[in-house]
Amino acid sequence: MTDTRGDRLPAHASDGGGLLAESGRGLLLVAELADRWGVEEGPVPCKTVWAELDLGPAAEG
């Protein structure tokens, strides 16, 4: 996912904004489900969040 809000970069955080937060849980879900994920900056002002999933043996057939 790429967006043009370069002012806020997502972090590998674990608090999710608290139990009553109405947003901020998306990357917690990504971190839980993805095998690897990260953030790439640029071109200014964009940033891209990427994620990778390892497919298990059943998916290789």
Short mmCIF file of N, CA and C in Angstrom, two decimals:
data_model
loop_
_atom_site.label_atom_id
_atom_site.label_comp_id
_atom_site.label_asym_id
_atom_site.label_seq_id
_atom_site.Cartn_x
_atom_site.Cartn_y
_atom_site.Cartn_z
N MET A 1 0.84 -1.16 0.00
CA MET A 1 0.00 0.00 0.00
C MET A 1 0.89 1.23 0.00
N THR A 2 0.61 2.17 -0.87
CA THR A 2 1.36 3.42 -0.93
C THR A 2 0.43 4.58 -0.65
N ASP A 3 0.89 5.54 0.14
CA ASP A 3 0.11 6.76 0.35
C ASP A 3 1.02 7.97 0.32
N THR A 4 0.42 9.14 0.27
CA THR A 4 1.18 10.38 0.13
C THR A 4 1.36 11.13 1.43
N ARG A 5 1.09 10.50 2.56
CA ARG A 5 1.33 11.15 3.84
C ARG A 5 2.70 10.77 4.35
N GLY A 6 3.72 11.49 3.91
CA GLY A 6 5.07 11.22 4.33
C GLY A 6 5.41 11.73 5.70
N ASP A 7 4.48 12.46 6.33
CA ASP A 7 4.76 13.04 7.64
C ASP A 7 4.70 12.01 8.75
N ARG A 8 4.00 10.89 8.53
CA ARG A 8 3.89 9.87 9.58
C ARG A 8 4.31 8.52 9.01
N LEU A 9 5.41 8.00 9.53
CA LEU A 9 5.87 6.68 9.12
C LEU A 9 5.41 5.65 10.13
N PRO A 10 4.86 4.52 9.67
CA PRO A 10 4.46 3.48 10.61
C PRO A 10 5.68 2.87 11.27
N ALA A 11 5.49 2.42 12.47
CA ALA A 11 6.58 1.79 13.23
C ALA A 11 6.18 0.37 13.59
N HIS A 12 7.16 -0.42 13.88
CA HIS A 12 6.92 -1.78 14.35
C HIS A 12 6.54 -1.68 15.83
N ALA A 13 5.35 -1.17 16.09
CA ALA A 13 4.90 -0.94 17.47
C ALA A 13 3.98 -2.07 17.90
N SER A 14 3.84 -2.21 19.20
CA SER A 14 3.01 -3.29 19.71
C SER A 14 1.83 -2.80 20.55
N ASP A 15 1.71 -1.48 20.78
CA ASP A 15 0.63 -1.06 21.67
C ASP A 15 -0.69 -0.82 20.95
N GLY A 16 -0.70 -0.49 19.66
CA GLY A 16 -1.94 -0.35 18.90
C GLY A 16 -2.82 0.81 19.32
N GLY A 17 -2.32 1.73 20.14
CA GLY A 17 -3.09 2.90 20.50
C GLY A 17 -4.04 2.70 21.67
N GLY A 18 -3.97 1.61 22.34
CA GLY A 18 -4.84 1.38 23.48
C GLY A 18 -6.10 0.62 23.11
N LEU A 19 -6.76 0.09 24.11
CA LEU A 19 -7.94 -0.75 23.89
C LEU A 19 -9.11 0.00 23.29
N LEU A 20 -9.24 1.29 23.57
CA LEU A 20 -10.38 2.05 23.10
C LEU A 20 -10.10 2.84 21.82
N ALA A 21 -8.91 2.70 21.24
CA ALA A 21 -8.57 3.43 20.02
C ALA A 21 -9.47 2.98 18.88
N GLU A 22 -9.87 3.96 18.04
CA GLU A 22 -10.73 3.66 16.90
C GLU A 22 -9.93 3.37 15.64
N SER A 23 -8.62 3.53 15.68
CA SER A 23 -7.78 3.25 14.53
C SER A 23 -6.40 2.84 15.02
N GLY A 24 -5.52 2.50 14.08
CA GLY A 24 -4.15 2.18 14.44
C GLY A 24 -3.88 0.71 14.64
N ARG A 25 -4.82 -0.15 14.29
CA ARG A 25 -4.60 -1.58 14.48
C ARG A 25 -4.20 -2.30 13.19
N GLY A 26 -4.25 -1.62 12.07
CA GLY A 26 -3.97 -2.26 10.79
C GLY A 26 -2.60 -2.90 10.72
N LEU A 27 -1.57 -2.18 11.17
CA LEU A 27 -0.23 -2.74 11.10
C LEU A 27 -0.01 -3.82 12.14
N LEU A 28 -0.78 -3.80 13.21
CA LEU A 28 -0.70 -4.91 14.17
C LEU A 28 -1.19 -6.20 13.50
N LEU A 29 -2.24 -6.09 12.70
CA LEU A 29 -2.73 -7.25 11.95
C LEU A 29 -1.71 -7.70 10.92
N VAL A 30 -1.12 -6.75 10.21
CA VAL A 30 -0.09 -7.08 9.22
C VAL A 30 1.07 -7.80 9.91
N ALA A 31 1.53 -7.26 11.02
CA ALA A 31 2.65 -7.86 11.74
C ALA A 31 2.33 -9.27 12.22
N GLU A 32 1.08 -9.49 12.60
CA GLU A 32 0.68 -10.82 13.10
C GLU A 32 0.57 -11.84 11.97
N LEU A 33 0.09 -11.41 10.82
CA LEU A 33 -0.16 -12.34 9.72
C LEU A 33 1.00 -12.50 8.75
N ALA A 34 1.82 -11.48 8.60
CA ALA A 34 2.91 -11.51 7.63
C ALA A 34 4.16 -12.15 8.23
N ASP A 35 4.95 -12.77 7.36
CA ASP A 35 6.23 -13.31 7.80
C ASP A 35 7.29 -12.22 7.84
N ARG A 36 7.15 -11.24 6.95
CA ARG A 36 8.05 -10.08 6.91
C ARG A 36 7.24 -8.88 6.44
N TRP A 37 7.55 -7.69 6.99
CA TRP A 37 6.93 -6.46 6.50
C TRP A 37 7.84 -5.30 6.82
N GLY A 38 7.62 -4.20 6.13
CA GLY A 38 8.43 -3.02 6.36
C GLY A 38 7.85 -1.82 5.66
N VAL A 39 8.62 -0.73 5.70
CA VAL A 39 8.20 0.55 5.11
C VAL A 39 9.34 1.07 4.26
N GLU A 40 9.00 1.52 3.05
CA GLU A 40 9.98 2.17 2.18
C GLU A 40 9.53 3.59 1.92
N GLU A 41 10.44 4.55 2.07
CA GLU A 41 10.12 5.95 1.83
C GLU A 41 10.41 6.32 0.38
N GLY A 42 9.62 7.25 -0.17
CA GLY A 42 9.90 7.86 -1.46
C GLY A 42 9.06 7.31 -2.57
N PRO A 43 8.97 8.01 -3.67
CA PRO A 43 9.48 9.39 -3.79
C PRO A 43 8.66 10.33 -2.92
N VAL A 44 9.32 11.38 -2.46
CA VAL A 44 8.71 12.32 -1.51
C VAL A 44 7.41 12.83 -2.09
N PRO A 45 6.32 12.88 -1.36
CA PRO A 45 6.16 12.61 0.07
C PRO A 45 5.62 11.21 0.35
N CYS A 46 5.73 10.28 -0.58
CA CYS A 46 5.10 8.96 -0.45
C CYS A 46 5.86 8.02 0.47
N LYS A 47 5.12 7.02 0.93
CA LYS A 47 5.71 5.88 1.64
C LYS A 47 4.92 4.64 1.22
N THR A 48 5.59 3.51 1.23
CA THR A 48 4.96 2.24 0.86
C THR A 48 5.16 1.24 1.98
N VAL A 49 4.08 0.64 2.42
CA VAL A 49 4.14 -0.46 3.39
C VAL A 49 4.01 -1.75 2.60
N TRP A 50 4.94 -2.68 2.81
CA TRP A 50 4.91 -3.96 2.09
C TRP A 50 4.86 -5.10 3.10
N ALA A 51 4.38 -6.24 2.64
CA ALA A 51 4.31 -7.44 3.49
C ALA A 51 4.52 -8.67 2.62
N GLU A 52 5.12 -9.69 3.20
CA GLU A 52 5.35 -10.96 2.51
C GLU A 52 4.81 -12.10 3.36
N LEU A 53 4.23 -13.07 2.69
CA LEU A 53 3.74 -14.28 3.34
C LEU A 53 4.46 -15.47 2.75
N ASP A 54 4.96 -16.36 3.60
CA ASP A 54 5.54 -17.61 3.12
C ASP A 54 4.41 -18.60 2.91
N LEU A 55 4.35 -19.18 1.71
CA LEU A 55 3.32 -20.17 1.43
C LEU A 55 3.78 -21.52 1.95
N GLY A 56 2.89 -22.24 2.58
CA GLY A 56 3.21 -23.56 3.13
C GLY A 56 3.29 -24.61 2.04
N PRO A 57 3.67 -25.83 2.40
CA PRO A 57 3.80 -26.92 1.44
C PRO A 57 2.52 -27.22 0.66
N ALA A 58 1.36 -27.04 1.26
CA ALA A 58 0.10 -27.31 0.58
C ALA A 58 -0.12 -26.38 -0.61
N ALA A 59 0.43 -25.16 -0.55
CA ALA A 59 0.23 -24.18 -1.61
C ALA A 59 1.22 -24.36 -2.75
N GLU A 60 2.25 -25.18 -2.58
CA GLU A 60 3.28 -25.35 -3.59
C GLU A 60 2.90 -26.35 -4.68
N GLY A 61 1.89 -27.17 -4.45
CA GLY A 61 1.52 -28.27 -5.32
C GLY A 61 1.10 -27.89 -6.66
#
